[in-house]
XYZ file of C-alpha atoms in Angstrom:
690
model
C -20.793 -15.959 -64.859
C -22.012 -19.336 -63.816
C -25.446 -20.059 -62.102
C -25.882 -21.731 -58.745
C -26.855 -24.906 -60.660
C -23.301 -25.182 -62.053
C -21.506 -25.245 -58.518
C -20.463 -28.729 -58.629
C -18.485 -27.950 -61.838
C -16.331 -25.525 -59.941
C -12.678 -26.649 -59.174
C -12.203 -27.818 -55.540
C -9.615 -25.565 -53.983
C -7.311 -26.938 -51.233
C -4.462 -24.500 -50.476
C -1.233 -26.173 -49.240
C -0.803 -23.791 -46.212
C -1.996 -24.669 -42.809
C -4.305 -21.660 -42.537
C -5.841 -19.841 -45.534
C -8.004 -16.891 -46.284
C -9.997 -15.403 -49.127
C -6.931 -14.157 -50.720
C -5.806 -17.725 -51.214
C -8.831 -18.683 -53.249
C -10.020 -17.971 -56.762
C -13.684 -16.599 -56.306
C -16.515 -16.945 -58.906
C -19.473 -14.464 -58.964
C -22.735 -16.401 -59.083
C -25.456 -15.266 -61.458
C -29.235 -15.134 -60.420
C -30.924 -16.985 -57.497
C -30.860 -15.858 -53.736
C -27.053 -15.556 -53.962
C -26.903 -13.585 -57.171
C -23.846 -11.342 -57.190
C -22.134 -13.160 -54.332
C -18.709 -14.724 -54.589
C -18.508 -18.512 -54.186
C -15.752 -21.174 -53.884
C -15.550 -24.900 -53.118
C -13.125 -26.188 -50.471
C -13.026 -29.431 -48.493
C -15.441 -29.334 -45.577
C -12.653 -30.519 -43.340
C -10.755 -27.334 -43.894
C -13.507 -24.779 -42.906
C -12.070 -24.102 -39.631
C -8.672 -23.265 -41.314
C -10.468 -20.746 -43.519
C -12.214 -19.065 -40.788
C -8.902 -18.661 -38.751
C -7.168 -17.359 -42.002
C -9.986 -14.781 -42.412
C -9.657 -13.671 -38.885
C -5.956 -12.926 -39.504
C -6.412 -10.172 -42.011
C -3.601 -7.816 -41.743
C -5.718 -4.687 -42.609
C -8.729 -5.655 -40.660
C -7.964 -8.113 -37.855
C -11.365 -9.662 -36.874
C -12.946 -12.564 -35.072
C -15.855 -14.270 -36.929
C -18.603 -15.528 -34.680
C -21.385 -18.015 -35.747
C -24.456 -15.872 -36.040
C -26.773 -18.722 -37.005
C -26.550 -22.503 -37.665
C -28.863 -25.137 -39.076
C -28.472 -28.879 -39.640
C -30.299 -31.552 -41.544
C -29.991 -35.326 -41.161
C -29.141 -37.445 -44.176
C -32.172 -38.788 -46.116
C -34.429 -36.051 -44.840
C -34.820 -34.500 -48.311
C -36.008 -36.794 -51.275
C -34.962 -34.235 -54.056
C -32.201 -31.818 -52.791
C -31.274 -28.743 -54.505
C -27.825 -28.566 -56.015
C -26.960 -26.074 -53.218
C -28.944 -27.884 -50.520
C -27.169 -28.296 -47.218
C -26.550 -30.821 -44.506
C -25.179 -27.989 -42.367
C -25.615 -24.240 -42.900
C -23.552 -21.779 -40.926
C -23.443 -17.913 -41.027
C -20.301 -16.292 -39.921
C -20.332 -12.520 -39.086
C -17.474 -10.274 -38.109
C -17.554 -9.498 -34.391
C -17.520 -5.768 -35.125
C -21.026 -5.934 -36.510
C -23.678 -5.808 -37.528
C -24.887 -3.405 -34.941
C -23.251 0.024 -34.605
C -22.792 1.642 -31.155
C -20.113 4.179 -32.162
C -22.453 7.103 -32.186
C -24.118 6.214 -28.870
C -20.885 5.822 -27.046
C -19.475 9.158 -28.380
C -22.825 10.939 -27.484
C -23.332 12.148 -31.192
C -26.077 11.359 -33.681
C -29.646 10.677 -33.381
C -29.314 7.277 -31.810
C -31.054 5.537 -34.802
C -28.627 2.709 -34.736
C -28.842 2.038 -31.123
C -30.171 -1.440 -30.093
C -32.027 -2.048 -26.837
C -29.905 -2.822 -23.807
C -31.779 -6.033 -23.003
C -34.041 -8.265 -24.952
C -34.087 -9.205 -28.624
C -31.213 -7.627 -30.622
C -28.926 -6.902 -27.538
C -25.451 -8.348 -27.178
C -24.647 -7.951 -23.445
C -20.981 -6.956 -22.758
C -20.026 -6.380 -26.427
C -21.405 -2.907 -26.954
C -17.969 -1.381 -27.300
C -17.105 -3.891 -30.091
C -20.127 -3.038 -32.264
C -19.036 -0.747 -35.213
C -21.682 -1.710 -37.884
C -19.355 -4.128 -39.842
C -21.310 -5.975 -42.594
C -18.611 -8.489 -43.438
C -19.974 -11.947 -43.486
C -20.054 -15.243 -45.313
C -22.086 -18.494 -45.361
C -20.683 -22.060 -45.342
C -22.893 -24.802 -46.672
C -22.001 -28.492 -46.234
C -23.511 -29.737 -49.478
C -26.214 -32.283 -49.103
C -25.272 -34.258 -52.228
C -21.449 -33.929 -51.538
C -20.961 -34.061 -47.719
C -17.193 -33.787 -48.138
C -17.496 -30.459 -49.822
C -18.127 -27.057 -48.354
C -19.596 -24.210 -50.461
C -18.504 -20.721 -49.163
C -20.752 -17.925 -50.108
C -19.183 -14.568 -49.382
C -22.021 -12.181 -49.014
C -19.728 -9.119 -48.121
C -15.944 -9.525 -48.313
C -14.996 -6.022 -47.144
C -14.972 -4.821 -43.594
C -17.255 -1.743 -44.046
C -20.355 -0.280 -42.504
C -23.510 0.576 -44.323
C -21.950 3.787 -45.787
C -19.247 1.625 -47.395
C -16.487 3.071 -45.218
C -14.017 0.987 -43.320
C -15.147 0.595 -39.728
C -12.196 -1.059 -37.961
C -8.569 -1.894 -38.574
C -5.772 0.227 -39.883
C -7.920 1.576 -42.696
C -10.426 3.234 -40.279
C -8.869 6.588 -39.196
C -11.152 6.710 -36.114
C -9.856 3.316 -35.029
C -6.169 4.353 -35.101
C -4.742 4.308 -31.561
C -7.568 2.257 -30.259
C -8.192 -1.542 -29.758
C -10.479 -1.394 -32.753
C -7.320 -1.539 -34.781
C -6.979 -5.139 -33.711
C -9.178 -8.354 -33.384
C -11.866 -7.856 -30.767
C -10.909 -10.732 -28.662
C -7.792 -12.772 -27.758
C -7.143 -15.663 -30.050
C -7.909 -19.350 -29.319
C -4.147 -20.014 -29.137
C -3.471 -17.417 -26.431
C -6.603 -18.648 -24.574
C -5.363 -22.129 -24.629
C -1.947 -20.935 -23.480
C -3.230 -18.939 -20.501
C -5.678 -21.714 -19.501
C -2.932 -24.297 -19.495
C -0.703 -21.973 -17.274
C -3.563 -21.674 -14.934
C -4.300 -25.355 -14.778
C -0.595 -26.174 -13.903
C -0.705 -23.552 -11.139
C 1.096 -20.488 -12.492
C -0.114 -17.321 -10.742
C -1.807 -14.437 -12.362
C 1.132 -12.154 -11.609
C 3.551 -14.599 -13.290
C 1.395 -15.003 -16.367
C 1.149 -11.341 -16.837
C 4.910 -10.705 -16.348
C 5.727 -13.565 -18.702
C 3.343 -12.066 -21.376
C 5.019 -8.607 -20.957
C 8.403 -10.241 -21.524
C 7.134 -11.918 -24.635
C 5.567 -8.715 -26.055
C 8.765 -6.793 -25.446
C 10.761 -9.508 -27.100
C 9.110 -9.012 -30.389
C 9.137 -5.290 -30.349
C 5.902 -4.162 -28.655
C 2.199 -4.826 -29.393
C 1.173 -5.794 -32.856
C -2.269 -7.534 -32.375
C -5.051 -7.971 -29.822
C -3.133 -10.804 -28.056
C -0.399 -8.359 -27.057
C -2.916 -6.381 -24.958
C -3.767 -9.238 -22.657
C -4.948 -7.720 -19.357
C -5.398 -8.927 -15.816
C -9.230 -8.956 -16.443
C -8.687 -11.389 -19.248
C -6.744 -13.752 -17.016
C -9.210 -13.310 -14.120
C -12.150 -14.100 -16.446
C -10.417 -17.352 -17.350
C -9.582 -18.010 -13.703
C -13.263 -17.601 -12.966
C -14.128 -20.195 -15.722
C -11.884 -22.775 -14.279
C -13.075 -22.201 -10.795
C -16.710 -22.452 -11.856
C -16.242 -25.444 -14.180
C -17.151 -29.085 -13.102
C -16.955 -32.443 -14.624
C -20.530 -33.168 -13.485
C -22.758 -31.386 -15.908
C -25.671 -33.682 -15.043
C -26.256 -36.243 -12.184
C -26.579 -38.872 -14.746
C -23.191 -39.810 -16.196
C -24.445 -40.628 -19.696
C -26.239 -37.360 -19.907
C -23.306 -35.361 -18.648
C -21.022 -36.993 -21.298
C -23.507 -36.104 -24.048
C -23.659 -32.397 -22.762
C -19.876 -32.199 -22.836
C -19.806 -33.459 -26.348
C -22.362 -30.757 -27.405
C -20.393 -28.036 -25.677
C -17.012 -29.135 -26.768
C -17.519 -30.152 -30.551
C -14.103 -28.817 -31.468
C -12.434 -31.425 -29.160
C -14.697 -34.282 -30.297
C -13.232 -35.930 -33.288
C -15.621 -39.108 -33.254
C -18.558 -39.908 -31.146
C -20.975 -42.876 -31.070
C -23.465 -43.206 -28.329
C -24.076 -46.576 -26.655
C -26.970 -48.642 -28.149
C -28.078 -52.231 -28.235
C -26.082 -53.068 -31.221
C -23.284 -50.365 -31.074
C -20.602 -49.765 -28.268
C -19.912 -46.347 -26.816
C -17.014 -44.644 -28.596
C -15.514 -41.273 -28.011
C -12.296 -39.966 -29.630
C -10.976 -36.812 -28.346
C -8.327 -34.732 -30.164
C -7.786 -30.977 -29.444
C -6.307 -28.483 -31.916
C -2.975 -28.636 -30.023
C -2.840 -32.460 -30.184
C -3.475 -32.235 -33.982
C -0.579 -29.983 -34.376
C 1.586 -32.273 -32.334
C 0.562 -35.252 -34.383
C 1.304 -33.299 -37.647
C 4.711 -32.179 -36.317
C 6.016 -35.278 -34.557
C 4.220 -38.018 -36.417
C 5.510 -37.079 -39.864
C 8.290 -39.508 -40.711
C 8.121 -40.694 -37.036
C 6.434 -43.380 -34.886
C 2.851 -43.423 -33.663
C 1.785 -45.871 -31.057
C -1.359 -47.297 -29.266
C -1.424 -47.395 -25.485
C -4.624 -49.256 -25.010
C -6.920 -50.568 -22.332
C -5.603 -48.448 -19.530
C -7.697 -48.669 -16.263
C -9.754 -51.524 -17.352
C -10.152 -52.671 -13.744
C -10.855 -49.193 -12.134
C -12.467 -46.924 -14.673
C -16.002 -47.456 -16.139
C -14.644 -47.634 -19.626
C -10.926 -48.315 -20.417
C -8.784 -45.457 -21.804
C -6.672 -45.829 -25.011
C -4.179 -43.243 -26.274
C -2.403 -42.541 -29.540
C 1.048 -41.521 -28.868
C 3.876 -39.723 -30.918
C 7.429 -39.162 -29.811
C 9.143 -35.760 -29.677
C 12.712 -34.834 -30.281
C 13.475 -35.477 -26.522
C 12.022 -39.078 -26.841
C 8.918 -38.346 -24.721
C 5.620 -39.872 -25.608
C 3.012 -37.061 -26.427
C -0.737 -38.002 -26.355
C -2.269 -36.817 -29.619
C -5.849 -38.609 -29.160
C -7.706 -40.274 -26.476
C -10.132 -43.082 -27.096
C -12.808 -43.961 -24.559
C -14.754 -46.963 -25.572
C -17.153 -49.614 -23.846
C -15.599 -52.350 -25.950
C -12.178 -53.448 -26.992
C -10.646 -50.457 -28.886
C -9.171 -52.739 -31.624
C -12.434 -54.301 -32.589
C -13.939 -51.059 -33.811
C -10.905 -49.087 -34.861
C -12.209 -49.222 -38.357
C -15.046 -46.755 -37.294
C -12.630 -43.881 -36.821
C -8.996 -44.682 -37.910
C -9.693 -43.987 -41.502
C -11.297 -40.676 -40.631
C -8.225 -39.753 -38.531
C -5.807 -40.488 -41.463
C -8.066 -38.574 -43.782
C -7.996 -35.572 -41.369
C -4.204 -35.693 -41.224
C -3.753 -35.924 -44.876
C -6.087 -33.144 -45.558
C -3.974 -30.952 -43.337
C -0.783 -32.087 -45.023
C -0.974 -34.477 -48.034
C 2.813 -35.062 -47.691
C 2.416 -36.402 -44.062
C 3.700 -39.979 -43.713
C 4.367 -42.310 -40.843
C 7.475 -44.434 -40.518
C 5.814 -47.031 -38.417
C 2.671 -47.736 -36.366
C 2.996 -49.526 -32.990
C 0.124 -51.778 -31.719
C 0.195 -53.369 -28.189
C -2.268 -56.110 -28.899
C -1.997 -58.676 -31.678
C -5.806 -58.832 -32.075
C -5.850 -55.321 -33.527
C -7.265 -54.899 -36.993
C -3.854 -54.725 -38.546
C -5.019 -54.462 -42.191
C -7.324 -51.379 -41.576
C -4.321 -49.492 -39.891
C -1.944 -50.393 -42.619
C -4.449 -49.689 -45.452
C -5.037 -46.070 -43.991
C -1.514 -45.097 -43.034
C 0.416 -47.029 -45.558
C 3.287 -47.800 -43.183
C 4.954 -50.612 -41.260
C 3.136 -52.056 -38.426
C 5.255 -53.172 -35.327
C 4.057 -55.123 -32.311
C 4.821 -53.593 -28.977
C 5.275 -56.103 -26.142
C 5.860 -53.588 -23.381
C 2.826 -54.344 -21.194
C 3.410 -58.157 -21.455
C 6.982 -57.708 -20.391
C 6.045 -55.343 -17.647
C 3.352 -57.608 -16.301
C 5.594 -60.637 -16.222
C 8.626 -58.906 -14.569
C 6.336 -57.252 -11.804
C 4.670 -60.511 -10.969
C 7.993 -62.369 -11.036
C 9.471 -59.826 -8.620
C 6.321 -60.023 -6.426
C 5.811 -63.912 -6.334
C 9.345 -65.125 -6.678
C 11.992 -64.125 -4.231
C 15.111 -65.818 -5.688
C 17.025 -63.591 -8.192
C 18.530 -66.435 -10.008
C 15.245 -68.119 -10.411
C 13.647 -64.951 -11.695
C 16.302 -64.660 -14.295
C 15.774 -68.218 -15.460
C 11.942 -67.848 -15.379
C 12.113 -64.649 -17.462
C 14.294 -66.365 -20.009
C 11.835 -69.302 -20.446
C 9.011 -66.856 -20.738
C 10.779 -65.292 -23.637
C 11.116 -68.683 -25.173
C 7.378 -69.313 -24.778
C 6.513 -65.922 -26.405
C 8.812 -66.371 -29.315
C 8.543 -70.189 -29.649
C 12.362 -70.172 -30.206
C 12.911 -73.642 -28.888
C 9.920 -75.587 -30.207
C 9.583 -74.593 -33.797
C 6.013 -73.701 -34.849
C 4.480 -75.121 -31.709
C 4.651 -73.402 -28.329
C 2.812 -76.187 -26.311
C 6.089 -78.088 -25.589
C 7.905 -74.963 -24.357
C 5.038 -74.056 -22.081
C 4.871 -77.569 -20.617
C 8.684 -77.492 -20.047
C 8.240 -74.178 -18.334
C 5.657 -75.402 -16.019
C 7.493 -78.581 -15.101
C 10.767 -76.918 -14.477
C 9.350 -74.320 -12.247
C 6.596 -76.317 -10.731
C 7.497 -75.158 -7.226
C 6.795 -71.580 -8.087
C 2.973 -72.018 -7.399
C 2.157 -68.363 -6.882
C 3.465 -67.337 -10.297
C 2.196 -70.440 -12.108
C -1.469 -69.713 -10.811
C -1.064 -66.194 -12.219
C 0.267 -67.378 -15.478
C -2.309 -70.071 -15.987
C -5.228 -67.709 -15.286
C -4.046 -64.527 -17.001
C -1.921 -65.474 -19.872
C -2.340 -69.241 -20.823
C -5.677 -68.657 -22.568
C -4.105 -65.819 -24.749
C -0.464 -67.018 -25.291
C -1.099 -68.492 -28.724
C -2.607 -65.230 -30.008
C 0.656 -63.357 -28.986
C 2.874 -66.105 -30.488
C 0.996 -65.877 -33.718
C 1.296 -62.060 -33.742
C 5.038 -62.204 -33.096
C 5.344 -64.594 -36.072
C 3.659 -62.175 -38.387
C 4.754 -58.860 -37.138
C 8.133 -57.425 -36.221
C 8.634 -56.248 -32.639
C 9.931 -52.838 -31.780
C 13.048 -52.261 -29.601
C 13.231 -51.125 -25.954
C 13.764 -47.508 -26.689
C 10.037 -46.469 -27.505
C 8.983 -48.823 -24.639
C 10.658 -46.472 -22.061
C 8.758 -43.422 -23.505
C 5.368 -45.420 -23.434
C 6.203 -46.564 -19.915
C 6.735 -42.909 -18.761
C 3.448 -41.940 -20.194
C 1.739 -44.882 -18.494
C 3.204 -44.033 -15.083
C 2.386 -40.345 -15.487
C -1.260 -41.151 -16.454
C -1.478 -43.552 -13.602
C -0.328 -41.002 -11.037
C -2.747 -38.339 -12.276
C -5.887 -40.473 -12.617
C -5.489 -43.124 -9.823
C -4.749 -40.773 -6.838
C -6.690 -41.824 -3.755
C -8.599 -38.609 -3.623
C -10.199 -39.471 -7.027
C -11.434 -42.903 -6.071
C -15.141 -41.835 -5.931
C -14.813 -40.415 -9.540
C -13.448 -43.481 -11.319
C -16.881 -44.789 -12.267
C -17.748 -41.567 -14.111
C -16.781 -41.162 -17.661
C -17.440 -37.264 -17.492
C -14.650 -36.963 -14.700
C -12.230 -38.935 -17.032
C -12.935 -36.635 -19.986
C -12.725 -33.431 -17.886
C -9.333 -34.443 -16.270
C -7.767 -35.410 -19.587
C -8.826 -32.298 -21.436
C -7.865 -29.812 -18.638
C -5.218 -30.661 -16.131
C -3.512 -33.515 -17.921
C -3.605 -31.899 -21.366
C -1.970 -28.728 -19.849
C 0.951 -30.776 -18.354
C 1.947 -31.796 -21.790
C 1.284 -28.423 -23.340
C 3.628 -26.873 -20.659
C 6.315 -29.211 -21.206
C 6.414 -28.519 -24.973
C 6.180 -24.874 -24.534
C 9.023 -24.815 -21.999
C 11.105 -27.124 -24.412
C 10.544 -24.685 -27.299
C 10.938 -21.349 -25.518
C 12.951 -22.141 -22.364
C 10.369 -20.458 -20.121
C 9.097 -22.141 -16.957
C 11.661 -24.986 -17.001
C 11.493 -25.035 -13.121
C 7.780 -26.103 -13.442
C 8.311 -29.002 -15.775
C 7.203 -32.476 -14.575
C 10.144 -34.358 -13.346
C 8.854 -37.565 -15.154
C 9.909 -36.117 -18.439
C 13.521 -35.734 -17.395
C 13.514 -39.282 -16.034
C 12.680 -40.901 -19.318
C 14.824 -43.866 -19.594
C 15.398 -43.539 -23.364
C 16.509 -39.953 -22.915
C 18.673 -40.845 -20.008
C 20.372 -43.703 -21.893
C 21.702 -41.149 -24.486
C 23.630 -39.495 -21.812
C 25.395 -42.618 -20.600
C 29.053 -42.571 -22.102
C 30.054 -45.806 -23.997
C 33.102 -46.056 -21.648
C 30.646 -46.785 -18.687
C 29.574 -50.014 -20.425
C 31.486 -53.180 -19.612
C 30.595 -55.927 -22.066
C 32.428 -59.094 -22.789
C 31.809 -59.996 -26.429
C 32.959 -63.560 -25.844
C 30.323 -63.921 -23.082
C 27.027 -62.273 -23.850
C 25.202 -63.779 -20.823
C 25.609 -60.559 -18.837
C 27.046 -57.130 -18.904
C 27.855 -54.241 -16.499
C 27.256 -50.492 -16.647
C 28.798 -48.007 -14.061
C 26.390 -45.843 -12.375
C 26.308 -42.134 -13.379
C 25.455 -41.026 -9.873
C 27.993 -43.241 -8.125
C 31.105 -44.224 -10.044
C 31.906 -46.999 -7.470
C 28.634 -48.728 -8.327
C 28.041 -50.991 -11.269
C 24.696 -52.529 -12.272
C 24.474 -55.978 -13.825
C 22.286 -56.748 -16.892
C 21.477 -60.240 -17.815
C 20.807 -61.214 -21.392
C 21.898 -57.902 -22.802
C 20.754 -56.689 -26.092
C 17.483 -58.490 -26.242
C 13.843 -57.716 -25.554
C 14.009 -59.570 -22.285
C 17.148 -58.077 -20.693
C 16.935 -57.738 -16.837
C 18.845 -55.316 -14.744
C 19.473 -55.188 -11.013
C 19.070 -51.488 -10.563
C 16.214 -50.108 -8.393
C 14.135 -48.834 -11.222
C 14.247 -52.075 -13.114
C 13.597 -53.973 -9.951
C 10.236 -52.280 -9.825
C 9.378 -53.855 -13.241
C 10.302 -50.783 -15.368
C 12.441 -50.424 -18.453
C 15.660 -48.770 -17.133
C 18.243 -46.599 -19.020
C 20.957 -49.421 -18.538
C 18.918 -52.002 -20.531
C 18.307 -49.352 -23.350
C 21.979 -48.202 -23.383
C 23.144 -51.934 -23.722
C 20.838 -52.465 -26.609
C 22.308 -49.403 -28.411
C 25.835 -50.653 -27.714
C 25.037 -54.117 -28.919
C 23.544 -52.761 -32.036
C 26.492 -50.369 -32.841
C 29.049 -53.035 -32.204
C 26.967 -55.816 -33.878
C 27.830 -58.265 -31.151
C 24.481 -59.314 -29.796
C 22.538 -62.161 -31.264
C 19.573 -61.203 -33.396
C 16.411 -60.288 -31.558
C 14.167 -63.253 -30.953
C 11.500 -61.443 -32.819
C 13.831 -60.932 -35.837
C 14.613 -64.554 -35.817
C 10.906 -65.605 -35.966
C 10.113 -62.978 -38.576
C 12.883 -64.066 -40.853
C 11.869 -67.748 -40.450
C 8.468 -67.066 -41.952
C 10.304 -65.965 -45.244
C 12.809 -68.943 -45.050
C 10.014 -71.525 -44.672
C 8.143 -70.036 -47.588
C 11.299 -70.341 -49.638
C 12.189 -73.912 -48.759
C 8.664 -75.270 -49.063
C 7.161 -73.866 -52.299
C 3.496 -75.124 -52.784
C 2.574 -77.248 -55.818
C -0.738 -75.568 -56.677
C -0.225 -72.679 -59.072
C -2.783 -70.501 -57.397
C -1.224 -71.023 -54.001
C 2.125 -70.569 -55.387
C 1.108 -67.153 -56.948
C -0.173 -66.127 -53.494
C 2.911 -67.330 -51.834
C 5.076 -65.221 -54.241
C 3.035 -62.145 -53.444
C 3.431 -62.892 -49.719
C 7.166 -63.330 -50.187
C 7.460 -60.105 -52.071
C 5.593 -58.230 -49.306
C 7.904 -59.615 -46.631
C 10.893 -58.636 -48.735
C 9.460 -55.153 -48.752
C 8.717 -55.286 -45.020
C 12.355 -56.321 -44.414
C 13.517 -53.271 -46.455
C 11.282 -51.024 -44.419
C 12.722 -52.543 -41.198
C 16.210 -51.822 -42.318
C 15.210 -48.259 -42.915
C 13.768 -48.222 -39.272
C 16.924 -49.800 -38.026
C 19.083 -47.112 -39.615
C 16.984 -44.419 -37.853
C 17.459 -46.290 -34.480
C 13.666 -47.468 -34.268
C 14.366 -51.205 -34.761
C 17.237 -53.702 -34.387
C 19.023 -54.615 -37.700
C 18.482 -58.042 -39.046
C 22.191 -59.483 -39.387
C 22.423 -62.252 -41.872
C 23.608 -65.692 -40.723
C 26.030 -67.469 -43.062
C 24.278 -70.815 -43.836
C 23.120 -72.587 -46.882
C 19.513 -71.635 -46.372
C 20.366 -67.878 -46.239
C 22.610 -68.309 -49.268
C 19.528 -69.658 -51.148
C 17.539 -66.672 -49.929
C 20.180 -64.238 -51.263
C 20.116 -66.018 -54.677
C 16.281 -65.854 -54.939
C 15.920 -62.429 -53.404
C 18.869 -60.290 -53.915
C 19.336 -57.278 -51.547
C 17.342 -54.293 -52.621
C 19.297 -51.135 -53.538
């Protein structure tokens, strides 16, 4: 039997299941000290919540553990900490105790266990739940090892002071009553009902739906199955009485929200003279979506949304579900550029995910700004980094359509803009291409003024980024665009104009109404319920729509790849024309594309060109491959530089292999080899990987 001084020698236990309980751990009984005789175990601190959930799901004694007391210390506050000294101390107690009101409610006994109705020791509204349960445990976040949590189980059995079971199926008096089950509905059911209420589903429909679900699995089995109208009314009252404005001062209001919703707050850094404001929000539901859809999939940044209207711009981490919809799995609100301080929280996020599932891996991470700290993202997620040019493409198209009225001129200008971005006509220098563009279209004054002021100062950064990173295909761009438009319609409605300067309003809207829209869509897709209430924007995702266009509707002349046509799904007599098919800068004349959006016709053509292998390689692929070729053709003389170049070439080779894997899964265009002497040399020096 070890002493408390030996706790750091105990094995760290991290069960592979999502939720786990005491039954999944090996317990050691400690000798001596204040915890003498208690059972102890070490687990990662990040998994304490999963342990509490697992303990609450005990089949014999379903329970709900509440926080009875909590204490915290700051780092550096103790000069000589004990081995079991804590940074955080939390006492969890079964909600069926410790008080016992069974005798008072039945009218029997002398009433010695009865607590006062008010004042110290009372628990208003919970008398019917108090059955004297003594089950409780303590969690200590160790002072000397902050990543570890010491669990001290003081009483593992759900018994009263006589040692007899006091609730659950082992308690004979509880059979046939709600004391057989957990005292309150679960957080999952609470989230479900709250989301239904936020999207406008009525109380009657919620209760009817719940009855159908319970009947579907053969009758009530737990507390959640006994959902009542009062439960739903209580949640309605919470929504009705809630407000984003917790304090008149916005900064104070945000701090109060952070304190009240610590489960939703993944990372928080308050504004100071030397540090920016950073708030990263991730709910339990978002974490589950990230675990499910991010594994072997894509994750993307959608950054700096609302920089002209909101107090602080909003950035989002997105994953893509099986229907090719973008799902927000984290929101980042910061007073600075999100990529500048991404190192403060991105590593913690990767650690959180891998703690939940050590086998979780990304296929690729999309960034929408070349100034992001790419090395930090790659180091933490160990995956390919792709550059997303969606908002550049969208901004240029929208301004071309707005400032230039000749369709043919629009097409030519768009083609030249692609040459600028990829420097495909001027070798390593884009200056000549820019000068040529400005001379050829000097009469387009409105667009030139916009281009000079908004893009000319940053164009070299984008050109450099595209030379060093591969660019993703149009398919994910359509899903990101749908998310962008949905976010815009929700936040930038005219009735909200007075709230835009407040961060607390943005937080409240995201975590309530907007969050519920995505929850409902996933729930409807998984169960088939409430399909009539799904947001139409999900069904109009161009990526998803492109998959339903038959190949026979595509008219593509493989001898002339300047344009192609696709027959309309709605009107067979109508055909849309796509210029420059198969490239990142395709342009369609359909109404949706004429608004500056990525349409299903552009995506369908990209898929067809890839499957038939008839389109030219993407401009981004050409630029990326040229980096390897130039390295092979001009080896440096200095041995140290040569060694670095070989390492760089090997890394590029690994990147190309990874891009081929992404291409096979439809996430990136293939890199077809051109038959020429330079490529033959490339094949000799670096044979194709098996």
